[in-house]
C-alpha angles and dihedrals in degrees: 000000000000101000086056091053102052089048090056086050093056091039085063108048095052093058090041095053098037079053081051101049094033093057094041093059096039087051091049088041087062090041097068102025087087090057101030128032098178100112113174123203117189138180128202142175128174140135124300124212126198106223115201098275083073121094100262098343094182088059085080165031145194123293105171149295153134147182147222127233131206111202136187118185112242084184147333094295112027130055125194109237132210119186152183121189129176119191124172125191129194128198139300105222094181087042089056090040094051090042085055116064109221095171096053089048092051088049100051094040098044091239117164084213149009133189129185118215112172130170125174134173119258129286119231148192129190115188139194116191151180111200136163123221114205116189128168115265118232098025108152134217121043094285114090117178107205134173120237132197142141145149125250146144128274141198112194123177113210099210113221110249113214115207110187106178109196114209133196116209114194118220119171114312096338130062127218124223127218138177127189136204114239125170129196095199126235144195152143143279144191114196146139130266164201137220139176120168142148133234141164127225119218101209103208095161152354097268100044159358154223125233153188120199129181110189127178106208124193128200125171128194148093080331124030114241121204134135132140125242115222108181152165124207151170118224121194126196117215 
């Protein structure tokens, strides 16, 4: 009953937060709309890496993913950012095998041998965020550096990892198989977040750009969320 009860509780407050987040920037969105028309939409997609703050960051790597940004220009030099992301990861099979030790196993057992064959579902995060991107005014040329940084929610899924070691034991002339059942355990999260990063905009024409972006984004909760955005992206001004 209590397990139910705190997953209702975090149920909640995600959609509570992402209602939040989602009304402030469309107010502030209105808001300015009657002093500023310049309105900028952008899509990106890159490669993700978990860094060590991340639940058992070397289980797994990127798959893909991606998001889209809505911006307004409180100045010259900041815009107000909303975004969506959504980043799957699937696992690291020489990352599991190096974290499970066969050859003690075979040591200690006696096995004559001992394989590792695991599989596991993907891992996901799905982010809403309000960040602000701050970039000098009056820099020449088509290159311009800027900060990035921001708070959101997150959801992140944890996929089970199966492990499933298959050992031989030999006994006289013939050998007997046997394969075990091991879980790493999963699971899911809703919880709040942090994010800084860099990035340069290559500025090819009036009405958009090009850009690279490198974020580090935090989440801390049940399960430790890091992972490192690495992404490419066209932004367009309206």
């Amino acid at each position: 009953m209590r397990s139910w009860t705190f997953m209702l509780f975090g149920k909640t407050i995600m959609k509570r937060s992402i209602i939040f987040f989602t009304l402030l920037f469309l107010g502030i969105i209105s808001g300015n709309a009657q002093r500023d028309h310049s309105v900028e939409l952008s899509m990106s997609s890159g490669y993700v890496i978990p860094v060590t703050s991340m639940t058992f960051s070397d289980y797994w790597k990127m798959k893909y993913g991606g998001g889209v940004r809505a911006g307004i220009p409180l100045s010259q030099s900041v815009i107000l950012l909303g975004s969506f992301e959504y980043y799957q990861f699937k696992m690291n099979e020489n990352g599991v095998k190096k974290g499970f030790d066969a050859n003690h196993m075979r040591d200690i057992w006696l096995f004559d041998q001992v394989s590792l064959n695991p599989t596991a579902g993907p891992s996901s995060v799905t982010t809403g965020a309000i960040d602000m991107r701050v970039s000098p005014s009056g820099v020449p040329g088509f290159l311009s550096p800027y900060l990035i940084g921001g708070v959101g929610v997150m959801h992140f899924s944890l996929g089970k990892i199966n492990l499933r070691p298959t050992s031989v034991l030999p006994i006289d002339s013939s050998n007997i198989i046997m394969t075990a059942e091991q879980i790493i355990t999963g699971g899911t999260t809703t919880t709040m977040f942090f994010e800084l990063g860099v990035g340069i905009d290559f500025r090819l024409a009036e009405s958009y750009d090009l850009f690279l972006e490198a974020r580090y984004t935090n989440g801390n909760n049940k399960i430790r969320v890091g992972y490192l955005p690495l992404t490419a992206g066209i932004r367009i001004h309206l």
